[in-house]
C-alpha atoms as a printed R data frame, in Angstrom:
    type eleno elety resid chain resno      x        y      z
1   ATOM     1    CA   UNK     A     1 77.514 -215.682 23.957
2   ATOM     2    CA   UNK     A     2 74.782 -217.857 25.149
3   ATOM     3    CA   UNK     A     3 73.815 -217.291 29.258
4   ATOM     4    CA   UNK     A     4 74.492 -219.885 31.826
5   ATOM     5    CA   UNK     A     5 72.229 -222.111 33.796
6   ATOM     6    CA   UNK     A     6 71.772 -222.365 37.424
7   ATOM     7    CA   UNK     A     7 70.840 -218.110 38.247
8   ATOM     8    CA   UNK     A     8 70.755 -216.561 34.324
9   ATOM     9    CA   UNK     A     9 69.262 -213.121 35.736
10  ATOM    10    CA   UNK     A    10 72.840 -212.460 37.655
11  ATOM    11    CA   UNK     A    11 74.302 -212.969 34.341
12  ATOM    12    CA   UNK     A    12 71.589 -211.002 32.003
13  ATOM    13    CA   UNK     A    13 72.997 -208.226 35.026
14  ATOM    14    CA   UNK     A    14 76.193 -208.407 34.426
15  ATOM    15    CA   UNK     A    15 75.925 -208.343 30.951
16  ATOM    16    CA   UNK     A    16 73.973 -204.998 30.756
17  ATOM    17    CA   UNK     A    17 76.686 -203.732 32.882
18  ATOM    18    CA   UNK     A    18 79.603 -204.496 30.535
19  ATOM    19    CA   UNK     A    19 78.035 -203.752 27.792
20  ATOM    20    CA   UNK     A    20 76.101 -200.613 28.289
21  ATOM    21    CA   UNK     A    21 79.389 -199.086 30.286
22  ATOM    22    CA   UNK     A    22 82.204 -199.771 27.891
23  ATOM    23    CA   UNK     A    23 83.502 -203.433 28.766
24  ATOM    24    CA   UNK     A    24 82.639 -203.925 25.061
25  ATOM    25    CA   UNK     A    25 84.432 -201.012 23.613
26  ATOM    26    CA   UNK     A    26 87.479 -201.401 25.854
27  ATOM    27    CA   UNK     A    27 87.110 -198.451 28.025
28  ATOM    28    CA   UNK     A    28 87.288 -200.422 31.014
29  ATOM    29    CA   UNK     A    29 91.113 -200.669 32.376
30  ATOM    30    CA   UNK     A    30 90.343 -204.310 33.075
31  ATOM    31    CA   UNK     A    31 88.651 -206.976 31.718
32  ATOM    32    CA   UNK     A    32 89.243 -210.216 32.700
33  ATOM    33    CA   UNK     A    33 87.537 -212.621 31.877
34  ATOM    34    CA   UNK     A    34 83.912 -210.958 31.389
35  ATOM    35    CA   UNK     A    35 81.987 -212.544 29.363
36  ATOM    36    CA   UNK     A    36 84.066 -215.716 29.786
37  ATOM    37    CA   UNK     A    37 82.478 -219.029 30.031
38  ATOM    38    CA   UNK     A    38 81.704 -220.920 32.025
39  ATOM    39    CA   UNK     A    39 80.862 -218.327 34.389
40  ATOM    40    CA   UNK     A    40 83.163 -218.800 37.182
41  ATOM    41    CA   UNK     A    41 80.755 -217.965 40.088
42  ATOM    42    CA   UNK     A    42 78.728 -221.209 39.716
43  ATOM    43    CA   UNK     A    43 81.227 -223.064 40.789
44  ATOM    44    CA   UNK     A    44 81.202 -223.185 44.517
45  ATOM    45    CA   UNK     A    45 84.930 -224.103 44.194
46  ATOM    46    CA   UNK     A    46 86.240 -221.262 42.707
47  ATOM    47    CA   UNK     A    47 87.376 -218.255 44.669
48  ATOM    48    CA   UNK     A    48 86.182 -214.881 44.124
49  ATOM    49    CA   UNK     A    49 86.698 -212.303 46.045
50  ATOM    50    CA   UNK     A    50 87.715 -209.227 44.259
51  ATOM    51    CA   UNK     A    51 90.536 -207.929 42.797
52  ATOM    52    CA   UNK     A    52 92.154 -206.731 45.654
53  ATOM    53    CA   UNK     A    53 92.503 -210.340 47.134
54  ATOM    54    CA   UNK     A    54 95.385 -212.344 46.119
55  ATOM    55    CA   UNK     A    55 93.290 -215.530 46.769
56  ATOM    56    CA   UNK     A    56 91.065 -214.834 43.820
57  ATOM    57    CA   UNK     A    57 90.788 -217.631 41.088
58  ATOM    58    CA   UNK     A    58 92.393 -217.013 37.599
59  ATOM    59    CA   UNK     A    59 88.765 -217.464 36.313
60  ATOM    60    CA   UNK     A    60 87.218 -215.079 37.831
61  ATOM    61    CA   UNK     A    61 85.505 -211.932 36.130
62  ATOM    62    CA   UNK     A    62 87.464 -208.831 37.263
63  ATOM    63    CA   UNK     A    63 85.875 -207.083 39.811
64  ATOM    64    CA   UNK     A    64 83.068 -209.895 40.736
65  ATOM    65    CA   UNK     A    65 82.819 -210.836 44.383
66  ATOM    66    CA   UNK     A    66 81.079 -214.114 44.737
67  ATOM    67    CA   UNK     A    67 79.541 -216.608 47.767
68  ATOM    68    CA   UNK     A    68 78.637 -220.017 47.658
69  ATOM    69    CA   UNK     A    69 77.718 -219.669 43.580
70  ATOM    70    CA   UNK     A    70 75.738 -216.579 43.832
71  ATOM    71    CA   UNK     A    71 77.302 -213.079 42.846
72  ATOM    72    CA   UNK     A    72 77.346 -210.599 46.220
73  ATOM    73    CA   UNK     A    73 79.818 -207.368 44.956
74  ATOM    74    CA   UNK     A    74 81.164 -205.836 42.454
75  ATOM    75    CA   UNK     A    75 84.078 -204.491 42.918
76  ATOM    76    CA   UNK     A    76 84.872 -201.720 39.412
77  ATOM    77    CA   UNK     A    77 86.304 -199.103 41.319
78  ATOM    78    CA   UNK     A    78 88.765 -197.045 38.955
79  ATOM    79    CA   UNK     A    79 88.355 -199.260 35.978
80  ATOM    80    CA   UNK     A    80 86.968 -197.098 32.776
81  ATOM    81    CA   UNK     A    81 82.954 -197.381 33.203
82  ATOM    82    CA   UNK     A    82 81.392 -195.270 31.221
83  ATOM    83    CA   UNK     A    83 77.857 -194.140 30.600
84  ATOM    84    CA   UNK     A    84 74.633 -195.531 32.961
85  ATOM    85    CA   UNK     A    85 74.090 -198.129 35.102
86  ATOM    86    CA   UNK     A    86 71.946 -200.101 33.395
87  ATOM    87    CA   UNK     A    87 68.499 -200.981 34.923
88  ATOM    88    CA   UNK     A    88 69.561 -204.531 34.457
89  ATOM    89    CA   UNK     A    89 71.706 -204.026 37.902
90  ATOM    90    CA   UNK     A    90 68.931 -205.216 39.652
91  ATOM    91    CA   UNK     A    91 68.613 -208.349 38.529
92  ATOM    92    CA   UNK     A    92 71.656 -209.538 40.480
93  ATOM    93    CA   UNK     A    93 69.800 -209.660 43.894
94  ATOM    94    CA   UNK     A    94 72.333 -211.355 45.633
95  ATOM    95    CA   UNK     A    95 74.638 -208.280 45.646
96  ATOM    96    CA   UNK     A    96 74.242 -207.771 49.447
97  ATOM    97    CA   UNK     A    97 78.395 -207.111 49.840
98  ATOM    98    CA   UNK     A    98 80.227 -204.381 47.901
99  ATOM    99    CA   UNK     A    99 78.707 -202.360 45.435
100 ATOM   100    CA   UNK     A   100 82.198 -200.254 44.556
101 ATOM   101    CA   UNK     A   101 81.898 -198.170 41.130
102 ATOM   102    CA   UNK     A   102 83.495 -195.153 42.978
103 ATOM   103    CA   UNK     A   103 86.507 -192.977 40.129
104 ATOM   104    CA   UNK     A   104 84.866 -193.927 36.881
105 ATOM   105    CA   UNK     A   105 83.009 -191.777 34.120
106 ATOM   106    CA   UNK     A   106 79.348 -192.751 34.847
107 ATOM   107    CA   UNK     A   107 76.773 -190.645 33.923
108 ATOM   108    CA   UNK     A   108 73.247 -189.170 34.140
109 ATOM   109    CA   UNK     A   109 71.023 -190.867 37.263
110 ATOM   110    CA   UNK     A   110 71.240 -194.110 39.335
111 ATOM   111    CA   UNK     A   111 68.676 -196.122 38.430
112 ATOM   112    CA   UNK     A   112 66.034 -197.496 41.264
113 ATOM   113    CA   UNK     A   113 66.453 -200.704 40.560
114 ATOM   114    CA   UNK     A   114 69.912 -200.172 42.883
115 ATOM   115    CA   UNK     A   115 67.784 -200.277 45.469
116 ATOM   116    CA   UNK     A   116 66.698 -204.038 45.380
117 ATOM   117    CA   UNK     A   117 70.704 -204.583 46.916
118 ATOM   118    CA   UNK     A   118 69.066 -203.946 50.335
119 ATOM   119    CA   UNK     A   119 71.134 -205.976 52.094
120 ATOM   120    CA   UNK     A   120 74.540 -203.940 51.290
121 ATOM   121    CA   UNK     A   121 76.158 -204.428 54.125
122 ATOM   122    CA   UNK     A   122 80.015 -204.204 53.065
123 ATOM   123    CA   UNK     A   123 80.494 -200.493 50.945
124 ATOM   124    CA   UNK     A   124 78.065 -198.761 48.967
125 ATOM   125    CA   UNK     A   125 80.308 -196.467 46.863
126 ATOM   126    CA   UNK     A   126 79.443 -194.127 43.619
127 ATOM   127    CA   UNK     A   127 81.325 -191.133 44.118
128 ATOM   128    CA   UNK     A   128 83.784 -189.174 41.906
129 ATOM   129    CA   UNK     A   129 81.580 -189.783 38.773
130 ATOM   130    CA   UNK     A   130 79.433 -187.120 36.701
131 ATOM   131    CA   UNK     A   131 76.032 -188.839 38.397
132 ATOM   132    CA   UNK     A   132 73.595 -186.101 38.053
133 ATOM   133    CA   UNK     A   133 69.994 -186.035 40.451
134 ATOM   134    CA   UNK     A   134 69.462 -187.164 43.612
135 ATOM   135    CA   UNK     A   135 69.609 -190.946 45.053
136 ATOM   136    CA   UNK     A   136 66.895 -192.900 44.302
137 ATOM   137    CA   UNK     A   137 64.749 -193.469 47.410
138 ATOM   138    CA   UNK     A   138 65.402 -197.183 47.293
139 ATOM   139    CA   UNK     A   139 68.504 -196.854 48.386
140 ATOM   140    CA   UNK     A   140 67.488 -195.542 51.596
141 ATOM   141    CA   UNK     A   141 67.221 -199.045 52.343
142 ATOM   142    CA   UNK     A   142 71.153 -199.603 52.356
143 ATOM   143    CA   UNK     A   143 72.546 -200.816 55.468
144 ATOM   144    CA   UNK     A   144 76.027 -198.896 54.559
145 ATOM   145    CA   UNK     A   145 73.362 -195.755 53.758
146 ATOM   146    CA   UNK     A   146 75.382 -193.774 56.747
147 ATOM   147    CA   UNK     A   147 78.489 -194.957 55.487
148 ATOM   148    CA   UNK     A   148 78.255 -193.327 52.348
149 ATOM   149    CA   UNK     A   149 76.320 -190.214 53.922
150 ATOM   150    CA   UNK     A   150 79.105 -190.035 56.887
151 ATOM   151    CA   UNK     A   151 82.104 -189.789 54.469
152 ATOM   152    CA   UNK     A   152 79.694 -187.085 51.916
153 ATOM   153    CA   UNK     A   153 79.608 -185.166 55.236
154 ATOM   154    CA   UNK     A   154 83.340 -185.533 56.157
155 ATOM   155    CA   UNK     A   155 83.607 -183.465 52.462
156 ATOM   156    CA   UNK     A   156 81.308 -181.343 52.874
157 ATOM   157    CA   UNK     A   157 82.625 -180.059 56.424
158 ATOM   158    CA   UNK     A   158 86.622 -180.310 55.380
159 ATOM   159    CA   UNK     A   159 84.765 -177.958 51.949
160 ATOM   160    CA   UNK     A   160 83.813 -175.384 54.309
161 ATOM   161    CA   UNK     A   161 86.418 -175.467 56.650
162 ATOM   162    CA   UNK     A   162 88.582 -175.172 53.468
163 ATOM   163    CA   UNK     A   163 86.232 -172.257 52.057
164 ATOM   164    CA   UNK     A   164 86.505 -170.484 55.503
165 ATOM   165    CA   UNK     A   165 90.033 -170.404 55.038
166 ATOM   166    CA   UNK     A   166 89.665 -168.651 52.018
167 ATOM   167    CA   UNK     A   167 87.232 -166.186 53.118
168 ATOM   168    CA   UNK     A   168 89.569 -165.253 55.930
169 ATOM   169    CA   UNK     A   169 92.541 -164.707 53.989
170 ATOM   170    CA   UNK     A   170 90.548 -162.888 51.546
171 ATOM   171    CA   UNK     A   171 89.154 -160.761 54.789
172 ATOM   172    CA   UNK     A   172 92.683 -160.081 56.342
173 ATOM   173    CA   UNK     A   173 94.410 -158.548 52.889
174 ATOM   174    CA   UNK     A   174 91.296 -156.336 52.425
175 ATOM   175    CA   UNK     A   175 92.664 -154.691 55.737
């Protein structure tokens, strides 16, 4: 499939995501319209609002959120993405709303190119994957980083409370 005119870098970034995370190998749970032409985001009259919206046009690529002809979000949570996130994801320069890749089978480390989405304002979630290593320093520019860290801290606090309870039970049972 040839790249559409207009914003070919966005298309290349999405194409790399599709090919490198198992879309081609039929691993994805839903891949409706991926790699179809014409690219639905190019038509400003088409509503591509993501998988949770009842107003999403049937021509949209599953999980791609568009606004005014540009890709502004990706909601591919629980979609069985696997392997690694390609560096070409940084080509989607207009991504500034949602990046939700949670509950998949992504591995390795996050590419520093995700830092090019400095304006993420709705969600950044890569939880419940087997991503290794530290978050790239470029992620510090995300406006949603605080929300991500707050969720992580709640998880850590719950884990600590559970651990404390287990230790208390163990200590009590040894008396």
